[in-house]
Coordinates of C-alpha atoms (C1' of nucleotides) in Angstrom, one line a residue:
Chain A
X270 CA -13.8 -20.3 -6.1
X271 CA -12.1 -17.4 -7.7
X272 CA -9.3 -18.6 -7.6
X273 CA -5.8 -16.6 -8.5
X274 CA -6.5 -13.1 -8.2
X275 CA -3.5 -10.7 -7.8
X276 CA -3.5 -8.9 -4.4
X277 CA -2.7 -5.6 -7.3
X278 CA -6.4 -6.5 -8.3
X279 CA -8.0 -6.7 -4.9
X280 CA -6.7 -3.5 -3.7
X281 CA -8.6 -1.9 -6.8
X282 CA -11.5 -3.5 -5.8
X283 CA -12.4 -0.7 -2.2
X284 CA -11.6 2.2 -4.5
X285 CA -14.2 1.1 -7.1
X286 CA -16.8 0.7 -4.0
X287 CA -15.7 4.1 -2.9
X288 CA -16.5 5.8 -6.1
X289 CA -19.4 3.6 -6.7
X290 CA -21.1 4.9 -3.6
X291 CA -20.6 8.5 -4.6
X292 CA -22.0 8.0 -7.3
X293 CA -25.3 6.0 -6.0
X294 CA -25.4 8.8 -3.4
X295 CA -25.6 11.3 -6.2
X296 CA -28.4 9.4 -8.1
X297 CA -26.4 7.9 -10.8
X298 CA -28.2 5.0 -11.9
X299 CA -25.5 3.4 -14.9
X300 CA -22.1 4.1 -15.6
X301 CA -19.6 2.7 -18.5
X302 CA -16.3 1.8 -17.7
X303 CA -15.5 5.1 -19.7
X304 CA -17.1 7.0 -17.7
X305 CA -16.0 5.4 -14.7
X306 CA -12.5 5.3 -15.9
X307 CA -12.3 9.4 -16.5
X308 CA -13.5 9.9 -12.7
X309 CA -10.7 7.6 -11.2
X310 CA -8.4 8.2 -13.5
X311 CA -7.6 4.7 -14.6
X312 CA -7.9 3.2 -18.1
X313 CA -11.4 1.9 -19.0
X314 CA -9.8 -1.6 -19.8
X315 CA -8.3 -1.9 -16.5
X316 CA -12.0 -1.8 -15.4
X317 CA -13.4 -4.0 -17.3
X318 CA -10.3 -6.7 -16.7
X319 CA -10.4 -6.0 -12.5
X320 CA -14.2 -6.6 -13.0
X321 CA -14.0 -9.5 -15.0
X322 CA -12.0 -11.5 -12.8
X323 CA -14.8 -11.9 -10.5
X324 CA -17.6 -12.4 -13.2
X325 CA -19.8 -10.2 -15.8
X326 CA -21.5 -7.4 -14.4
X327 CA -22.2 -5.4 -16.8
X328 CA -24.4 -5.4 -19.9
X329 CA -23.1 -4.7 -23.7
X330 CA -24.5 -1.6 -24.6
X331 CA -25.6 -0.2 -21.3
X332 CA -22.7 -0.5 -19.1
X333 CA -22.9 -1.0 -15.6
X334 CA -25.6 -0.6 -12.9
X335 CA -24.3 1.2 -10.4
X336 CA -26.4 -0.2 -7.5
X337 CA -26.1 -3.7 -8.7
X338 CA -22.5 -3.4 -8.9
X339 CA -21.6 -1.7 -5.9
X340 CA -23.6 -4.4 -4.0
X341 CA -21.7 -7.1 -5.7
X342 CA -18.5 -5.3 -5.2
X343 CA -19.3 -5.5 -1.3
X344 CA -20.3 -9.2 -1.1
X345 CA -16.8 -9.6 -3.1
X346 CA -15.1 -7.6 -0.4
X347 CA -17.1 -9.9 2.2
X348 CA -19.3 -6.8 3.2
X349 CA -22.2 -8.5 3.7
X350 CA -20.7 -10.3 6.3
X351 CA -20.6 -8.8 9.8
X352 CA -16.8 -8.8 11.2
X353 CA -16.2 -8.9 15.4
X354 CA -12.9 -6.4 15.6
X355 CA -10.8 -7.0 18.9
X356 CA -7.8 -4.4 19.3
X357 CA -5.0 -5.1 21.3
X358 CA -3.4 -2.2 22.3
X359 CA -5.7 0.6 23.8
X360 CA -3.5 3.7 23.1
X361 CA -3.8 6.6 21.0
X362 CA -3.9 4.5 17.8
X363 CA -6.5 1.8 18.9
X364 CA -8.7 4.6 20.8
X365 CA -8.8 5.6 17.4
X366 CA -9.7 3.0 15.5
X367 CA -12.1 1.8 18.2
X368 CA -14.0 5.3 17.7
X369 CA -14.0 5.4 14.1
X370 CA -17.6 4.9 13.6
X371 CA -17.2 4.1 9.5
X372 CA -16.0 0.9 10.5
X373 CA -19.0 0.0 12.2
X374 CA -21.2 0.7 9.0
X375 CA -18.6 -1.6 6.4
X376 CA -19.6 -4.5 9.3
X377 CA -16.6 -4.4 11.4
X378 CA -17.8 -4.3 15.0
X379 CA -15.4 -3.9 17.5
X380 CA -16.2 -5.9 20.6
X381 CA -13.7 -5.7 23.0
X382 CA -9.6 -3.7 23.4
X383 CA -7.0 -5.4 25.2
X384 CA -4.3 -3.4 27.3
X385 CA -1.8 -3.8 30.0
X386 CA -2.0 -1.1 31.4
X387 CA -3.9 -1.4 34.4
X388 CA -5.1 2.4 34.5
X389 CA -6.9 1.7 31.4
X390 CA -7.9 -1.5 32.5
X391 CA -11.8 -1.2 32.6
X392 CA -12.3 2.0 31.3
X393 CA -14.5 2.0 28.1
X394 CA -13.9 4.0 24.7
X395 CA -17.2 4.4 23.1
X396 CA -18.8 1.9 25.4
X397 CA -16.3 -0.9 24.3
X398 CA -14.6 -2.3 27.4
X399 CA -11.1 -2.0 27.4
X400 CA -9.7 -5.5 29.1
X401 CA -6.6 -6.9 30.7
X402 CA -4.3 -8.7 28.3
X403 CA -4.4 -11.8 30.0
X404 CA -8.0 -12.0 29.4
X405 CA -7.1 -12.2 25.6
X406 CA -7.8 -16.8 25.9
X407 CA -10.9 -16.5 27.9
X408 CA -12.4 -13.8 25.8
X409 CA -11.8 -15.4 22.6
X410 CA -13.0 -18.4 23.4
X411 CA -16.4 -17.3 24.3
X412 CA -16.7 -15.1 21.6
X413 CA -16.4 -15.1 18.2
X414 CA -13.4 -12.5 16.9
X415 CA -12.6 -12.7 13.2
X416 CA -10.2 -9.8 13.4
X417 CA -7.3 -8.4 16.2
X418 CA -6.2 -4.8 15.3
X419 CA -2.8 -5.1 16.8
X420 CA -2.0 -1.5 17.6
X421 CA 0.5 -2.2 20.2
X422 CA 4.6 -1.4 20.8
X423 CA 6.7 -4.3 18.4
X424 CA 8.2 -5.7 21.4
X425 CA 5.3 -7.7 22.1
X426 CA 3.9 -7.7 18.9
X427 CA 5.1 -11.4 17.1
X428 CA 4.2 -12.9 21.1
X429 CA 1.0 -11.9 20.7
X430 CA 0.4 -12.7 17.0
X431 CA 1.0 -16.5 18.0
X432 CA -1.3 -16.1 21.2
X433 CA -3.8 -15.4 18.4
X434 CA -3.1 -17.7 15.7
X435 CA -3.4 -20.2 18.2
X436 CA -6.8 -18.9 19.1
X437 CA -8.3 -19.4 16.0
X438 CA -7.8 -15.9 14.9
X439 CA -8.9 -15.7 11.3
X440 CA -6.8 -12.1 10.4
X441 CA -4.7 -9.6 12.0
X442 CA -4.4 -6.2 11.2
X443 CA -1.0 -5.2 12.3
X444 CA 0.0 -1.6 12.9
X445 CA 2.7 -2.6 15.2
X446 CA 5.8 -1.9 12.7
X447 CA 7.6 -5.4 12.7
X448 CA 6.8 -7.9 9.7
X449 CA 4.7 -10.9 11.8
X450 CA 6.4 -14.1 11.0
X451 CA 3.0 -16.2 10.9
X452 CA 3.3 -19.1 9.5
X453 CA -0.1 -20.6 9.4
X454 CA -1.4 -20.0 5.7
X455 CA -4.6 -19.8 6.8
X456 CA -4.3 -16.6 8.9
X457 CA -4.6 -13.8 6.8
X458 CA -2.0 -10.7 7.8
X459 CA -2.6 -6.8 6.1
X460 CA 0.3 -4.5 7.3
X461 CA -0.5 -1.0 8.0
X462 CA 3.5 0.2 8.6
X463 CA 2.3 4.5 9.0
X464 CA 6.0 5.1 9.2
X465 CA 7.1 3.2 5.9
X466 CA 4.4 5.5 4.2
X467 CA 5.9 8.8 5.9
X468 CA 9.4 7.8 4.6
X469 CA 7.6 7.3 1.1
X470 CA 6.5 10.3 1.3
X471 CA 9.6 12.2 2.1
X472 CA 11.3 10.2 -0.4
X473 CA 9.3 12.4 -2.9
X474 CA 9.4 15.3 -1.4
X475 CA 13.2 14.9 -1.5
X476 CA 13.5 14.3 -5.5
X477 CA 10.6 16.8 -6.4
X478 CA 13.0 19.4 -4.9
X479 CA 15.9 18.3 -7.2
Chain B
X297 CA 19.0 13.3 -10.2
X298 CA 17.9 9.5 -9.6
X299 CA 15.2 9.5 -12.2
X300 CA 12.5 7.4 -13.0
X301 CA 12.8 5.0 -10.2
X302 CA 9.4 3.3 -9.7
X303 CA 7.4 3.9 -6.6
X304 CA 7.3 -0.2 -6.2
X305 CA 11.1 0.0 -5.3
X306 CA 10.7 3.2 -3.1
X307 CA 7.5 1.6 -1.3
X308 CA 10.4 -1.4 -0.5
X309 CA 13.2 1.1 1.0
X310 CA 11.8 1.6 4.8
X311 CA 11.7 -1.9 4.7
X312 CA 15.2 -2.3 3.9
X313 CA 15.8 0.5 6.4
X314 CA 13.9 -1.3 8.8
X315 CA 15.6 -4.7 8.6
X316 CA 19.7 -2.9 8.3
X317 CA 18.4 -1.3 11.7
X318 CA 17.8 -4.5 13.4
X319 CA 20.7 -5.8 12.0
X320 CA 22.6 -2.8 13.4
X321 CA 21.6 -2.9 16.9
X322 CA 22.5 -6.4 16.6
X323 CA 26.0 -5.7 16.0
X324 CA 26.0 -7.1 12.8
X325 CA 28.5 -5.4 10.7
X326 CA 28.0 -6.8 7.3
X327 CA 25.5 -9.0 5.2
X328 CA 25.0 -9.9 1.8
X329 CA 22.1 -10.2 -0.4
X330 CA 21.5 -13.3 -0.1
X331 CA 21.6 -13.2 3.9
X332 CA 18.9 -10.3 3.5
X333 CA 16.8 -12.2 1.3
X334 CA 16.5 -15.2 3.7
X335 CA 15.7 -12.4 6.4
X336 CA 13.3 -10.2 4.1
X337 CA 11.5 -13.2 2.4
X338 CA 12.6 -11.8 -0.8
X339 CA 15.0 -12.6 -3.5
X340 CA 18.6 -11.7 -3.4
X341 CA 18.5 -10.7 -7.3
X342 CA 15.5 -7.7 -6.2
X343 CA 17.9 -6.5 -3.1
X344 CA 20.8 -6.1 -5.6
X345 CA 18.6 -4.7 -8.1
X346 CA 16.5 -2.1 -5.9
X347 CA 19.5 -0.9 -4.3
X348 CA 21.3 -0.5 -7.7
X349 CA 19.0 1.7 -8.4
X350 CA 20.3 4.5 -6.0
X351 CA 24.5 3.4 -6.5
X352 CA 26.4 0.6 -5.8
X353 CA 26.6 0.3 -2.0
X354 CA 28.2 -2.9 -1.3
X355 CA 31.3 -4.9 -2.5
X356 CA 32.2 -7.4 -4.1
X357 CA 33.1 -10.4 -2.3
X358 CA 32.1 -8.6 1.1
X359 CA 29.0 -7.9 0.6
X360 CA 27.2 -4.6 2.4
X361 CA 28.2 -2.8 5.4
X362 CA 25.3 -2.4 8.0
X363 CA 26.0 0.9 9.0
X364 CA 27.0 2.6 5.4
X365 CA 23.5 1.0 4.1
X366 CA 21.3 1.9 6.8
X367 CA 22.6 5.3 6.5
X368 CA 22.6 5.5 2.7
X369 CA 19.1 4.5 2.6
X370 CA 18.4 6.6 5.5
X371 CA 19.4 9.4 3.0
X372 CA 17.4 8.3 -0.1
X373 CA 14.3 8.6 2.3
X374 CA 15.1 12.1 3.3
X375 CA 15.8 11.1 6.9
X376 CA 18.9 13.0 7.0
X377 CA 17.0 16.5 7.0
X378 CA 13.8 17.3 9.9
X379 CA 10.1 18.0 8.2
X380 CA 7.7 20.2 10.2
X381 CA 4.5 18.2 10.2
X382 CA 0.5 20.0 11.0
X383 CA -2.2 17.6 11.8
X384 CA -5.3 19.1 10.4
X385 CA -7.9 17.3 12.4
X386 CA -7.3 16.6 16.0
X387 CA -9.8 13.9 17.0
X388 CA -8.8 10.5 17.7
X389 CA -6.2 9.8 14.5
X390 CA -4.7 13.5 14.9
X391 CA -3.9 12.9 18.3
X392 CA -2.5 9.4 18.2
X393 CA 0.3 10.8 15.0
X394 CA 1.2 13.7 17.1
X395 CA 1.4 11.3 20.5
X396 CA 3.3 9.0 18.5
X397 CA 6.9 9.6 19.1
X398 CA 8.8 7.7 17.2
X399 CA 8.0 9.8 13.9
X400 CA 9.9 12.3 15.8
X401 CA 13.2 10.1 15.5
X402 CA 12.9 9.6 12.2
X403 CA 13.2 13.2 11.4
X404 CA 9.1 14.3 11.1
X405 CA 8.7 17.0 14.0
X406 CA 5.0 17.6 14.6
X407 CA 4.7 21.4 14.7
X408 CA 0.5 22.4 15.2
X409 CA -2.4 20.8 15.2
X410 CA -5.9 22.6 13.9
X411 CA -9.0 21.8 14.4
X412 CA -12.2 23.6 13.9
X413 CA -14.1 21.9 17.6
X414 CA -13.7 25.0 20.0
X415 CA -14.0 22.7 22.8
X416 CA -10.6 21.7 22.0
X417 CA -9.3 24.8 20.4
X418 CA -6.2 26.0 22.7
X419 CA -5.3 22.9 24.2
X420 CA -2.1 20.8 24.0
X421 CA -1.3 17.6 22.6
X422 CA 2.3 16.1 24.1
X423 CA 3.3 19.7 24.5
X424 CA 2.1 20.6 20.7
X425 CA -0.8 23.4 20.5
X426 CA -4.2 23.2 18.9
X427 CA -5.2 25.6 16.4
X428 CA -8.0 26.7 15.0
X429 CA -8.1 25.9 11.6
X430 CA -8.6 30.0 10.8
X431 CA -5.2 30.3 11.8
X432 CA -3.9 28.1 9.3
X433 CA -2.9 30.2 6.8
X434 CA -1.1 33.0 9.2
X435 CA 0.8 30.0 10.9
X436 CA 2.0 28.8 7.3
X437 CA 3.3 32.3 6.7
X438 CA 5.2 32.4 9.7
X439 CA 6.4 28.8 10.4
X440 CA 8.4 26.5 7.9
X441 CA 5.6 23.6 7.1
X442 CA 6.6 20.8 4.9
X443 CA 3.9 18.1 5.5
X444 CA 0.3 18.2 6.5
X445 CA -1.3 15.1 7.7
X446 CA -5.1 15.1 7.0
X447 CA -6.9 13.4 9.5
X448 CA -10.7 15.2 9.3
X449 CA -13.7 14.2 7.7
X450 CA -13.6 13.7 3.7
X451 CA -16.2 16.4 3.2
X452 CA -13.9 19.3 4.1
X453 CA -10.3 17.7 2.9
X454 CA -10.7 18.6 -0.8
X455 CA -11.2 22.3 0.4
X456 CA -8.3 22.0 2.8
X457 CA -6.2 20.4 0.5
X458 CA -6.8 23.2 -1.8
X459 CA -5.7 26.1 0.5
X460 CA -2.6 24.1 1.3
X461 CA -1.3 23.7 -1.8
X462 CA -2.2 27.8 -2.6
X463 CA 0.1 28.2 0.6
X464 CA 3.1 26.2 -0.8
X465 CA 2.6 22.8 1.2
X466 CA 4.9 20.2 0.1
X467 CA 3.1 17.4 0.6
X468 CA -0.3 15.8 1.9
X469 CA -0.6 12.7 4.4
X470 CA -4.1 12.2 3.7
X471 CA -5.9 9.7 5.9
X472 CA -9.5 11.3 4.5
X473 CA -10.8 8.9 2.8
X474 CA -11.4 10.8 -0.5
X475 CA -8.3 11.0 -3.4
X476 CA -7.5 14.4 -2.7
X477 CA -7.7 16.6 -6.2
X478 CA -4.4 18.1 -6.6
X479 CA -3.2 19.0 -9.5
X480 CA -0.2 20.5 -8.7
X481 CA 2.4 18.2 -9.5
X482 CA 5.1 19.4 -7.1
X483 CA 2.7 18.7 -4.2
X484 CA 3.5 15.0 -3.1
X485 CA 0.3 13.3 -2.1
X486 CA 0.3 9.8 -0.1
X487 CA -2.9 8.6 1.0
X488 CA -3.2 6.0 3.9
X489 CA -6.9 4.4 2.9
X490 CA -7.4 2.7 6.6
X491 CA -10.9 1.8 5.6
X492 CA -9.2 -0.1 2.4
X493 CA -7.1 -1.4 3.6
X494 CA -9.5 -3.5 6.0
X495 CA -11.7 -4.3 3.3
X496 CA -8.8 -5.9 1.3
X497 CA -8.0 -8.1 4.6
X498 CA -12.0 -8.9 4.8
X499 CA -11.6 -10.4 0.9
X500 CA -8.6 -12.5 2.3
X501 CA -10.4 -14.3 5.1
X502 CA -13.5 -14.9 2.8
X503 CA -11.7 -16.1 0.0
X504 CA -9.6 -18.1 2.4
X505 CA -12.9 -20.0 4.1
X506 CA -13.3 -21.4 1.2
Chain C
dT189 C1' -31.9 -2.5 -36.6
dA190 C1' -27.9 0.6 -35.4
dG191 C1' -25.2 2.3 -31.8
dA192 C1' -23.0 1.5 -27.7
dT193 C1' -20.3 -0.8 -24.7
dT194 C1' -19.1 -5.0 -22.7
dG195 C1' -16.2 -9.3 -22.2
dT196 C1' -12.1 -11.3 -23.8
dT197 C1' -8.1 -12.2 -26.6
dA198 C1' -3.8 -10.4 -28.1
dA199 C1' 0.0 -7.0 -27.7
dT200 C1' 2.8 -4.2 -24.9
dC201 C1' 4.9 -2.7 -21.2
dG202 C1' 7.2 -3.0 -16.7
dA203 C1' 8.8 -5.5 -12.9
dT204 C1' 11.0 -9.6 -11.1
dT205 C1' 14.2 -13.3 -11.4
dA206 C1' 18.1 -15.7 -13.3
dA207 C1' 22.7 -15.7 -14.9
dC208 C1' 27.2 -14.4 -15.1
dA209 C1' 31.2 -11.5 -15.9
dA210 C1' 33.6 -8.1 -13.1
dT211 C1' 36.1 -7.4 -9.1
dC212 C1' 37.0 -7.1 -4.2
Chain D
dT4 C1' 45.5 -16.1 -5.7
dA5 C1' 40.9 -18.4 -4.9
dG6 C1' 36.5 -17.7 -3.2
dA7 C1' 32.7 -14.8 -2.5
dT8 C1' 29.6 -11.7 -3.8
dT9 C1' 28.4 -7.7 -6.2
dG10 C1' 26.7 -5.0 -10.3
dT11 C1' 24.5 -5.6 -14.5
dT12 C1' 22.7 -7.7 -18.6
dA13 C1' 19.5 -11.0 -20.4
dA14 C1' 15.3 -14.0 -19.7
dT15 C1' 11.0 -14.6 -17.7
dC16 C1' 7.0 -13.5 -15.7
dG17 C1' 2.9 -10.8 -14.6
dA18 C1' 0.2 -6.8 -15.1
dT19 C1' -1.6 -3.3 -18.0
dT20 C1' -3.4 -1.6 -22.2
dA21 C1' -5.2 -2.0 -26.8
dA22 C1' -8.2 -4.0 -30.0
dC23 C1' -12.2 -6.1 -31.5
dA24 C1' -15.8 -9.6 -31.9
dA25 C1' -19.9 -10.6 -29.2
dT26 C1' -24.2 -8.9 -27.8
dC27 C1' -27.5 -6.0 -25.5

DNA sequence: TAGATTGTTAATCGATTAACAATC
DNA sequence: TAGATTGTTAATCGATTAACAATC
């Protein structure tokens, strides 16, 4: 369907949903793209181009609704859609992640954590049981998972990526800070690498100083 | 000094850092661009290129040494020097950064968290303190701070972010999701969207169902 | 209707890739 | 020296911005 949209685009498209929803929460009932574009900080033609690419929701004249567009922002961004979230790796990170409650409320439910450590093993976070790895097979197969958080130490993190694709796993969300070599085109991979954006970061601490 | 490099060929350094490291503890001594390129999955012209940008680290006919590169690189990023690092929010996400030790070897050296929950006010995360957030500004005055990572709700980050940069932060790791409001343009700000991030991955699988 | 603002085409800008002379 | 591979310039590609006709 839409069909060749730059990843550059996409990423656009939560930040637009994020301001969108301040602005519905403050009563706002139409906004231009001029208005729009003074709050984010973006030009009011890149706007109207990221918008266009998915179809014409605004009005000549008016602008845009902001309810109207918000909600077709989130059915763009498959919001309306609830997500089952399992998260391998039940440390400190995936603890985390399994108690962020926003998560829940965009429609990504986590159902179930997956650890090897046996400590953890059966203990809950949030009243989400934490399971044994080995359980990953039997788990997915009698429920439905969309998405594995994969918050666990790289040395086992491209074994288990292939444990999932062969699952049916239709995305992983990888925190684990290897690149996954996944082949299949059909499982979709977002890299969260915290220590790549650190090392940004210092990178312009270090030249503001100069 | 390096001026105007674009933030498109900084966001691709730890990755280059990553890969020479792997490489190193390999043993691998040297490799050339287009070796990388088949590793990295990118072209050997953008290697040459983005490292060009910083000097000419390799030779011709040779190619690059492993060890000269990683290090090179490992100064671009700043690694060379430590950066004392507060966690402003020590729930879940606070914790897991200041638990998460490899950040430590890469230079960042977690120094405090705050919080403002009394019930955890006083206790120790992997050895490192919890403040209260009231303390903040004494502890600024008397410890070097060059990095605060925001991990807190959005509705008080904009107000934190404010008396940080009034007490000469260097940069912000913000994982609030709000774009922090700072003007001052010697304060480096790097936001890590989480929530984002997973909405771009949820546009992936939908547009790839059909 | 007149004014406002979109949707969309055209122009510009920047980033990526290709090519090749320089040189180890 | 000959072969290999960089550093760098030129060509291409894609993304952003500007402009404006369409239209509410």
């Amino acid at each position: 369907m839409e069909k060749g949209i730059s990843q550059a685009v996409v990423r656009r498209m939560p930040r637009y949903y994020r301001y969108l929803r301040d602005l519905l929460e403050q009563g706002v009932e139409r906004v231009s793209s001029n208005e729009l574009s003074k709050l984010m900080k973006v030009t009011a033609s890149q706007i109207r181009q990221d918008l266009n690419n998915f179809g014409g929701f605004g009005q000549q004249g008016y602008g845009y609704n902001v309810r109207f567009l918000y909600e077709e922002i989130g059915k763009i961004l498959g919001l309306d859609q609830t997500h089952n979230l399992i998260i391998i790796g039940a440390g400190n990170l995936g603890q985390a992640i399994a108690n962020y409650g926003r998560f829940d409320s965009l429609g990504f439910v986590t159902v179930a954590l997956f650890d090897v450590n046996p400590e953890i093993i059966g203990k809950e976070v949030r009243g989400i049981k934490i399971h044994a790895l080995d359980e990953l097979e039997v788990f997915c197969q009698n429920h439905k998972v969309d998405i594995a958080a994969l918050t666990m130490p790289k040395q086992s993190a491209d074994n288990t990526a292939q444990r999932l694709v062969e699952l049916g796993i239709r995305a992983i969300w990888n925190f684990a800070h290897v690149d996954l070599d996944v082949d299949d085109e059909s499982v979709v991979v977002e890299n969260v690498h915290l220590s790549d954006s650190l090392m940004q970061l210092s990178y312009n601490i270090v030249k503001n100083k100069q």
